[in-house]
């Protein structure tokens, strides 16, 4: 016993010689059992405090990582599925000031949408129109409808409109206006539209914009570095998009390709308030000169034609002919014919809803960035990519697959009786099924969060209420009820079944929403939910939760 105590004292002396701290931490040599219990209890309390401090530091590190985290979201779906509108809704929700500042720039696009709706009507009414007159760009302003036997219903009848010649004559100025608006959005010598004209003024005899000295106006190329910090555009490989067919105003032809603006060009700058529209009326006046005082502004031609446009749209024979040809303009993006007086007013300023409905086909990939300023996910930066959905643009999707955290796929379920613009033999909804399968079966996307928007539910409900039957176009629907609840449930289950069968990750959860992305209030709520789902998934991937 004496020997052991001597050895212990020697060991303590040896430790203290080399490590005084270690010696200090050793329990006293004469510690009683009661003292030992108190010491251990105190050490445990100290450890709890230390662990609490460590946890606080860990949470601080997580918050710092969150502020540096980026969430990349890819919007996918066929052309006119609602991708661009969804992107606008994200902008409206997270960068409302920037969205509101850009609204005036959409005025020319909205004018063009309205003029092209009129052009589509006049095309359909023309006595010379072929019985199957569904030209290549019909789907740009009106849905191409197919009957149960696969033939356009326009072949069934041929109602004539008694006032057609008068409408055509009174609305002839819109041919020149359409060409003018098209020139302002596109370059006359480019396959990829890039023109940005800085004023409405001056056209030469060929209809191309010129400067005040009569020389051709330059094509203005906005370099990517000068684009807004909130919204940038990424060009992709060139694809074939012919320039719009131009009219000299005498041919009476309204046929033209859809205007497609390459997203690497900041076209909004040309139409935003600036330059001439902000010049004071006099040096001593604070009053600003508006576009409505510019005699060359397109609003004057549109305003002058407004009564004739309204008469055309209200004409019973016109509506009957459109119905016979299966043309439902109300289902198309860029539909403003029910608001002609407001849209054609000289001091018209687009509303949020007007901008959300506006249709402008883009070539390229649009990127929108924002940072969540408050809440539990404060500081997380988002990058949302809107890519072209036409068949010849889908090759641009793959480069984004390796760096994406989530996909929002949009399927327009109201399009069950429509065909693709690119190929009139293919049903639009069947194309969505195939496209959906191709996306969710891709192994690069196996661990990516997937959100499915079954979009245009408002149009689906209206179509079913009007008596259009799903089983006339999709035999697989069988004899189920033709009401909205049954049809929407069928589409939800079918898309879900495709995901379950084709996904390489059977554990991945699929989030499905029935949407009408032009509905700001409803879509805002859905986007907030989707945003939280995506962020939680991203943090799990980063092992932060």
Short mmCIF file of C-alpha atoms in Angstrom, two decimals, residues 153-515:
data_model
loop_
_atom_site.label_atom_id
_atom_site.label_comp_id
_atom_site.label_asym_id
_atom_site.label_seq_id
_atom_site.Cartn_x
_atom_site.Cartn_y
_atom_site.Cartn_z
CA UNK A 153 -63.18 21.09 -87.42
CA UNK A 154 -62.79 23.93 -89.95
CA UNK A 155 -63.50 21.42 -92.71
CA UNK A 156 -67.07 20.98 -91.53
CA UNK A 157 -68.58 24.32 -92.58
CA UNK A 158 -67.87 27.64 -94.26
CA UNK A 159 -69.83 30.50 -92.73
CA UNK A 160 -69.21 33.77 -94.53
CA UNK A 161 -68.98 37.11 -92.72
CA UNK A 162 -70.98 39.80 -94.57
CA UNK A 163 -68.86 42.66 -93.20
CA UNK A 164 -65.51 40.99 -93.95
CA UNK A 165 -64.46 43.39 -96.74
CA UNK A 166 -65.27 46.39 -94.58
CA UNK A 167 -63.31 44.98 -91.64
CA UNK A 168 -60.36 44.24 -93.87
CA UNK A 169 -60.35 47.77 -95.28
CA UNK A 170 -60.76 49.52 -91.91
CA UNK A 171 -58.09 47.38 -90.26
CA UNK A 172 -55.55 47.58 -93.08
CA UNK A 173 -53.38 50.07 -91.12
CA UNK A 174 -52.69 47.27 -88.66
CA UNK A 175 -50.66 45.44 -91.32
CA UNK A 176 -48.15 48.27 -91.33
CA UNK A 177 -48.34 48.54 -87.54
CA UNK A 178 -47.55 44.84 -87.13
CA UNK A 179 -44.52 45.19 -89.38
CA UNK A 180 -43.43 48.27 -87.43
CA UNK A 181 -43.71 46.55 -84.06
CA UNK A 182 -41.93 43.49 -85.43
CA UNK A 183 -39.06 45.64 -86.68
CA UNK A 184 -38.70 47.20 -83.25
CA UNK A 185 -38.22 43.78 -81.70
CA UNK A 186 -36.15 42.13 -84.43
CA UNK A 187 -33.32 42.84 -86.83
CA UNK A 188 -34.20 42.80 -90.56
CA UNK A 189 -31.01 40.95 -91.54
CA UNK A 190 -30.75 38.49 -88.65
CA UNK A 191 -32.18 35.01 -88.28
CA UNK A 192 -31.90 35.54 -84.55
CA UNK A 193 -33.90 38.74 -83.86
CA UNK A 194 -31.69 41.34 -82.20
CA UNK A 195 -32.96 44.77 -83.18
CA UNK A 196 -33.39 47.38 -80.49
CA UNK A 197 -34.71 50.64 -81.93
CA UNK A 198 -34.55 53.63 -79.60
CA UNK A 199 -37.60 55.46 -80.96
CA UNK A 200 -40.71 54.84 -82.98
CA UNK A 201 -39.70 57.30 -85.69
CA UNK A 202 -38.70 57.16 -89.34
CA UNK A 203 -39.10 54.30 -91.79
CA UNK A 204 -37.68 54.13 -95.29
CA UNK A 205 -39.58 53.00 -98.37
CA UNK A 206 -38.72 49.37 -97.62
CA UNK A 207 -40.21 49.62 -94.15
CA UNK A 208 -36.91 49.47 -92.24
CA UNK A 209 -36.09 51.90 -89.45
CA UNK A 210 -33.80 54.79 -90.31
CA UNK A 211 -32.15 57.62 -88.43
CA UNK A 212 -33.12 61.26 -88.85
CA UNK A 213 -30.56 61.67 -91.65
CA UNK A 214 -32.12 58.82 -93.63
CA UNK A 215 -29.37 56.28 -92.99
CA UNK A 216 -30.27 52.78 -91.81
CA UNK A 217 -30.62 52.64 -88.04
CA UNK A 218 -27.93 50.49 -86.41
CA UNK A 219 -28.62 47.12 -84.90
CA UNK A 220 -27.88 47.70 -81.24
CA UNK A 221 -26.15 44.80 -79.54
CA UNK A 222 -26.31 44.98 -75.74
CA UNK A 223 -23.31 43.12 -74.29
CA UNK A 224 -24.13 40.65 -71.55
CA UNK A 225 -22.01 42.50 -69.00
CA UNK A 226 -24.26 45.54 -69.25
CA UNK A 227 -27.47 43.71 -68.49
CA UNK A 228 -29.36 44.21 -65.26
CA UNK A 229 -27.89 42.51 -62.22
CA UNK A 230 -31.29 41.01 -61.58
CA UNK A 231 -31.85 39.52 -65.01
CA UNK A 232 -29.28 38.18 -67.45
CA UNK A 233 -29.56 36.15 -70.61
CA UNK A 234 -27.48 33.29 -71.87
CA UNK A 235 -27.39 32.63 -75.63
CA UNK A 236 -27.42 29.07 -76.91
CA UNK A 237 -26.48 27.48 -80.18
CA UNK A 238 -28.26 29.14 -83.12
CA UNK A 239 -31.45 27.50 -84.24
CA UNK A 240 -33.52 28.14 -87.30
CA UNK A 241 -35.99 30.94 -86.65
CA UNK A 242 -36.79 32.75 -89.90
CA UNK A 243 -37.36 36.47 -89.71
CA UNK A 244 -40.95 37.64 -89.86
CA UNK A 245 -42.44 37.98 -93.32
CA UNK A 246 -42.65 41.70 -94.01
CA UNK A 247 -45.47 43.41 -95.79
CA UNK A 248 -45.19 46.59 -97.77
CA UNK A 249 -48.73 47.48 -96.75
CA UNK A 250 -50.22 46.81 -100.17
CA UNK A 251 -50.27 43.08 -100.41
CA UNK A 252 -52.93 42.67 -97.77
CA UNK A 253 -51.12 39.58 -96.46
CA UNK A 254 -51.13 39.00 -92.72
CA UNK A 255 -49.08 35.83 -92.79
CA UNK A 256 -45.92 36.00 -90.68
CA UNK A 257 -43.74 33.97 -88.39
CA UNK A 258 -43.95 34.46 -84.66
CA UNK A 259 -41.58 37.14 -83.43
CA UNK A 260 -38.74 35.54 -81.47
CA UNK A 261 -36.32 37.75 -79.58
CA UNK A 262 -32.96 36.30 -78.63
CA UNK A 263 -32.54 36.58 -74.88
CA UNK A 264 -28.95 37.84 -75.16
CA UNK A 265 -30.45 41.14 -76.28
CA UNK A 266 -31.92 43.47 -73.65
CA UNK A 267 -34.96 44.41 -75.76
CA UNK A 268 -36.72 46.00 -72.77
CA UNK A 269 -34.25 48.88 -72.85
CA UNK A 270 -35.65 50.02 -76.18
CA UNK A 271 -39.19 50.28 -74.83
CA UNK A 272 -38.58 51.49 -71.29
CA UNK A 273 -39.29 55.08 -70.33
CA UNK A 274 -36.21 56.98 -71.33
CA UNK A 275 -34.68 59.31 -73.87
CA UNK A 276 -37.37 61.21 -75.70
CA UNK A 277 -40.23 60.04 -73.49
CA UNK A 278 -38.57 61.66 -70.45
CA UNK A 279 -37.59 64.96 -72.01
CA UNK A 280 -39.26 67.97 -70.35
CA UNK A 281 -41.75 69.95 -72.39
CA UNK A 282 -39.82 73.11 -71.59
CA UNK A 283 -36.70 74.09 -69.67
CA UNK A 284 -38.85 75.65 -66.91
CA UNK A 285 -41.42 72.88 -66.59
CA UNK A 286 -41.27 69.74 -64.56
CA UNK A 287 -43.91 68.10 -66.78
CA UNK A 288 -42.69 65.10 -68.72
CA UNK A 289 -43.54 64.54 -72.38
CA UNK A 290 -45.33 61.22 -72.76
CA UNK A 291 -45.29 58.71 -75.60
CA UNK A 292 -48.91 59.64 -76.36
CA UNK A 293 -47.63 63.03 -77.59
CA UNK A 294 -45.28 61.39 -80.07
CA UNK A 295 -47.17 61.23 -83.41
CA UNK A 296 -45.07 58.26 -84.50
CA UNK A 297 -45.90 56.12 -81.48
CA UNK A 298 -47.83 52.93 -82.42
CA UNK A 299 -50.59 53.75 -79.95
CA UNK A 300 -52.12 56.26 -82.39
CA UNK A 301 -52.66 53.72 -85.18
CA UNK A 302 -54.00 51.19 -82.67
CA UNK A 303 -56.28 53.73 -81.05
CA UNK A 304 -57.69 54.78 -84.43
CA UNK A 305 -58.48 51.14 -85.29
CA UNK A 306 -59.97 50.32 -81.88
CA UNK A 307 -63.65 50.79 -82.89
CA UNK A 308 -63.25 48.47 -85.89
CA UNK A 309 -61.39 45.89 -83.77
CA UNK A 310 -64.20 45.92 -81.23
CA UNK A 311 -66.87 45.56 -83.91
CA UNK A 312 -64.94 42.66 -85.44
CA UNK A 313 -64.65 40.83 -82.13
CA UNK A 314 -68.33 41.32 -81.23
CA UNK A 315 -69.62 40.24 -84.64
CA UNK A 316 -71.79 37.12 -84.32
CA UNK A 317 -70.74 35.79 -87.73
CA UNK A 318 -67.07 36.23 -86.81
CA UNK A 319 -67.51 34.22 -83.62
CA UNK A 320 -69.39 31.53 -85.54
CA UNK A 321 -66.64 31.22 -88.14
CA UNK A 322 -63.92 30.99 -85.48
CA UNK A 323 -65.90 28.28 -83.72
CA UNK A 324 -66.28 26.32 -86.95
CA UNK A 325 -62.54 26.50 -87.56
CA UNK A 326 -61.77 25.42 -84.00
CA UNK A 327 -59.93 28.63 -83.20
CA UNK A 328 -60.16 29.57 -79.53
CA UNK A 329 -58.22 32.77 -79.13
CA UNK A 330 -59.23 32.97 -75.47
CA UNK A 331 -56.95 30.02 -74.71
CA UNK A 332 -53.84 31.62 -76.12
CA UNK A 333 -51.16 33.67 -74.42
CA UNK A 334 -51.35 37.32 -75.32
CA UNK A 335 -55.15 37.49 -75.45
CA UNK A 336 -56.46 41.04 -74.96
CA UNK A 337 -59.52 41.20 -77.22
CA UNK A 338 -61.88 41.43 -74.24
CA UNK A 339 -60.11 44.61 -73.10
CA UNK A 340 -59.78 46.59 -76.33
CA UNK A 341 -60.76 50.06 -74.99
CA UNK A 342 -58.27 49.87 -72.12
CA UNK A 343 -55.37 48.41 -74.11
CA UNK A 344 -55.76 50.88 -76.99
CA UNK A 345 -56.10 53.98 -74.78
CA UNK A 346 -53.42 56.56 -75.57
CA UNK A 347 -52.13 56.68 -71.99
CA UNK A 348 -52.31 52.94 -71.44
CA UNK A 349 -49.81 51.53 -68.93
CA UNK A 350 -49.61 47.71 -68.65
CA UNK A 351 -50.75 46.14 -65.40
CA UNK A 352 -49.09 43.17 -63.71
CA UNK A 353 -51.71 40.86 -65.21
CA UNK A 354 -51.14 42.32 -68.69
CA UNK A 355 -47.42 41.56 -68.47
CA UNK A 356 -48.07 38.05 -67.16
CA UNK A 357 -50.33 37.31 -70.13
CA UNK A 358 -48.01 38.85 -72.74
CA UNK A 359 -46.50 36.44 -75.26
CA UNK A 360 -43.00 36.98 -76.65
CA UNK A 361 -41.15 33.92 -77.86
CA UNK A 362 -37.49 33.96 -76.87
CA UNK A 363 -34.52 32.14 -78.33
CA UNK A 364 -31.95 31.27 -75.70
CA UNK A 365 -31.94 30.79 -71.95
CA UNK A 366 -33.23 33.49 -69.59
CA UNK A 367 -31.59 33.62 -66.17
CA UNK A 368 -33.18 35.46 -63.24
CA UNK A 369 -31.34 35.88 -59.94
CA UNK A 370 -32.57 37.02 -56.55
CA UNK A 371 -31.67 36.71 -52.87
CA UNK A 372 -34.28 35.95 -50.22
CA UNK A 373 -34.05 39.02 -47.95
CA UNK A 374 -35.79 37.74 -44.81
CA UNK A 375 -37.20 34.73 -42.98
CA UNK A 376 -35.69 31.37 -42.11
CA UNK A 377 -34.03 31.11 -45.55
CA UNK A 378 -32.62 34.64 -45.53
CA UNK A 379 -29.55 35.12 -47.71
CA UNK A 380 -30.07 32.13 -50.02
CA UNK A 381 -29.41 33.13 -53.63
CA UNK A 382 -31.64 31.75 -56.35
CA UNK A 383 -30.88 31.36 -60.03
CA UNK A 384 -33.85 30.37 -62.19
CA UNK A 385 -33.35 29.37 -65.82
CA UNK A 386 -36.16 29.55 -68.38
CA UNK A 387 -35.19 27.56 -71.47
CA UNK A 388 -36.97 27.33 -74.80
CA UNK A 389 -39.45 24.49 -75.04
CA UNK A 390 -39.76 24.12 -78.81
CA UNK A 391 -38.36 20.87 -80.17
CA UNK A 392 -35.42 22.54 -81.85
CA UNK A 393 -34.42 24.26 -78.58
CA UNK A 394 -34.51 21.28 -76.21
CA UNK A 395 -30.88 20.46 -76.92
CA UNK A 396 -30.05 23.48 -74.72
CA UNK A 397 -31.41 21.77 -71.61
CA UNK A 398 -28.71 19.16 -70.99
CA UNK A 399 -25.83 21.53 -70.04
CA UNK A 400 -27.86 22.70 -67.04
CA UNK A 401 -28.59 19.22 -65.67
CA UNK A 402 -25.26 18.79 -63.88
CA UNK A 403 -25.60 21.96 -61.80
CA UNK A 404 -29.30 22.12 -60.99
CA UNK A 405 -30.87 21.65 -57.55
CA UNK A 406 -34.50 21.49 -58.63
CA UNK A 407 -36.69 21.27 -61.71
CA UNK A 408 -40.11 22.80 -62.13
CA UNK A 409 -41.74 20.99 -65.04
CA UNK A 410 -44.83 22.57 -66.58
CA UNK A 411 -47.42 20.48 -68.41
CA UNK A 412 -50.37 22.39 -69.96
CA UNK A 413 -53.15 19.88 -69.28
CA UNK A 414 -55.74 21.99 -71.11
CA UNK A 415 -53.95 21.16 -74.38
CA UNK A 416 -55.36 17.64 -74.71
CA UNK A 417 -57.17 18.60 -77.95
CA UNK A 418 -54.30 20.57 -79.50
CA UNK A 419 -51.29 19.68 -81.63
CA UNK A 420 -47.71 20.91 -81.66
CA UNK A 421 -46.88 23.97 -83.72
CA UNK A 422 -43.76 22.16 -84.95
CA UNK A 423 -45.59 18.97 -85.95
CA UNK A 424 -49.37 18.93 -86.42
CA UNK A 425 -49.36 15.13 -86.22
CA UNK A 426 -48.40 15.18 -82.51
CA UNK A 427 -50.89 15.83 -79.72
CA UNK A 428 -49.51 18.41 -77.29
CA UNK A 429 -50.37 16.47 -74.16
CA UNK A 430 -48.88 13.24 -75.53
CA UNK A 431 -45.72 15.25 -76.22
CA UNK A 432 -45.75 16.43 -72.60
CA UNK A 433 -45.99 12.83 -71.37
CA UNK A 434 -42.98 11.80 -73.46
CA UNK A 435 -41.01 14.90 -72.46
CA UNK A 436 -41.80 14.32 -68.78
CA UNK A 437 -40.64 10.71 -68.99
CA UNK A 438 -37.40 11.76 -70.67
CA UNK A 439 -36.64 14.32 -67.97
CA UNK A 440 -37.38 12.26 -64.87
CA UNK A 441 -35.62 9.14 -66.22
CA UNK A 442 -32.36 11.05 -66.75
CA UNK A 443 -29.72 9.67 -64.37
CA UNK A 444 -28.05 13.09 -64.07
CA UNK A 445 -31.24 14.29 -62.41
CA UNK A 446 -31.72 11.31 -60.08
CA UNK A 447 -31.10 13.35 -56.91
CA UNK A 448 -32.70 16.58 -58.10
CA UNK A 449 -35.90 17.83 -56.47
CA UNK A 450 -38.77 17.69 -58.98
CA UNK A 451 -41.90 19.84 -58.86
CA UNK A 452 -44.65 19.28 -61.43
CA UNK A 453 -47.03 22.09 -62.37
CA UNK A 454 -50.12 20.72 -64.11
CA UNK A 455 -50.78 24.10 -65.64
CA UNK A 456 -53.64 25.99 -67.31
CA UNK A 457 -56.25 24.43 -65.05
CA UNK A 458 -58.49 27.45 -65.56
CA UNK A 459 -58.58 26.79 -69.31
CA UNK A 460 -59.11 23.08 -68.70
CA UNK A 461 -62.12 23.81 -66.50
CA UNK A 462 -63.61 26.20 -69.07
CA UNK A 463 -63.04 23.71 -71.88
CA UNK A 464 -64.70 20.83 -70.03
CA UNK A 465 -67.62 23.08 -69.04
CA UNK A 466 -68.06 23.95 -72.72
CA UNK A 467 -68.61 20.26 -73.50
CA UNK A 468 -65.24 19.25 -74.92
CA UNK A 469 -64.75 15.60 -74.00
CA UNK A 470 -61.36 14.24 -73.02
CA UNK A 471 -62.10 10.69 -74.22
CA UNK A 472 -62.60 12.01 -77.75
CA UNK A 473 -58.88 12.79 -77.77
CA UNK A 474 -57.43 10.33 -75.25
CA UNK A 475 -58.94 6.85 -75.53
CA UNK A 476 -57.18 5.78 -72.32
CA UNK A 477 -59.49 8.02 -70.29
CA UNK A 478 -62.33 5.61 -70.99
CA UNK A 479 -65.82 6.33 -69.67
CA UNK A 480 -64.78 8.31 -66.59
CA UNK A 481 -66.82 11.46 -65.82
CA UNK A 482 -65.91 14.47 -67.95
CA UNK A 483 -65.80 16.93 -65.03
CA UNK A 484 -62.81 18.93 -63.83
CA UNK A 485 -62.16 16.98 -60.62
CA UNK A 486 -62.13 13.62 -62.41
CA UNK A 487 -60.02 14.82 -65.34
CA UNK A 488 -57.46 16.64 -63.17
CA UNK A 489 -57.17 13.59 -60.89
CA UNK A 490 -56.58 11.39 -63.97
CA UNK A 491 -53.74 13.64 -65.19
CA UNK A 492 -52.24 13.84 -61.71
CA UNK A 493 -52.22 10.05 -61.40
CA UNK A 494 -50.88 9.48 -64.91
CA UNK A 495 -47.95 11.88 -64.54
CA UNK A 496 -47.28 10.40 -61.09
CA UNK A 497 -47.29 6.85 -62.46
CA UNK A 498 -44.83 7.79 -65.20
CA UNK A 499 -42.51 9.26 -62.58
CA UNK A 500 -42.71 6.20 -60.35
CA UNK A 501 -42.03 3.83 -63.24
CA UNK A 502 -39.23 5.80 -64.91
CA UNK A 503 -37.28 7.55 -62.14
CA UNK A 504 -33.89 6.03 -61.27
CA UNK A 505 -34.40 7.24 -57.68
CA UNK A 506 -37.42 5.45 -56.20
CA UNK A 507 -37.02 7.37 -52.92
CA UNK A 508 -37.47 10.76 -54.58
CA UNK A 509 -40.65 12.55 -53.59
CA UNK A 510 -42.66 14.17 -56.36
CA UNK A 511 -44.50 17.41 -55.62
CA UNK A 512 -47.51 18.01 -57.89
CA UNK A 513 -49.50 21.25 -58.07
CA UNK A 514 -52.56 22.12 -60.14
CA UNK A 515 -51.83 25.63 -61.38
#
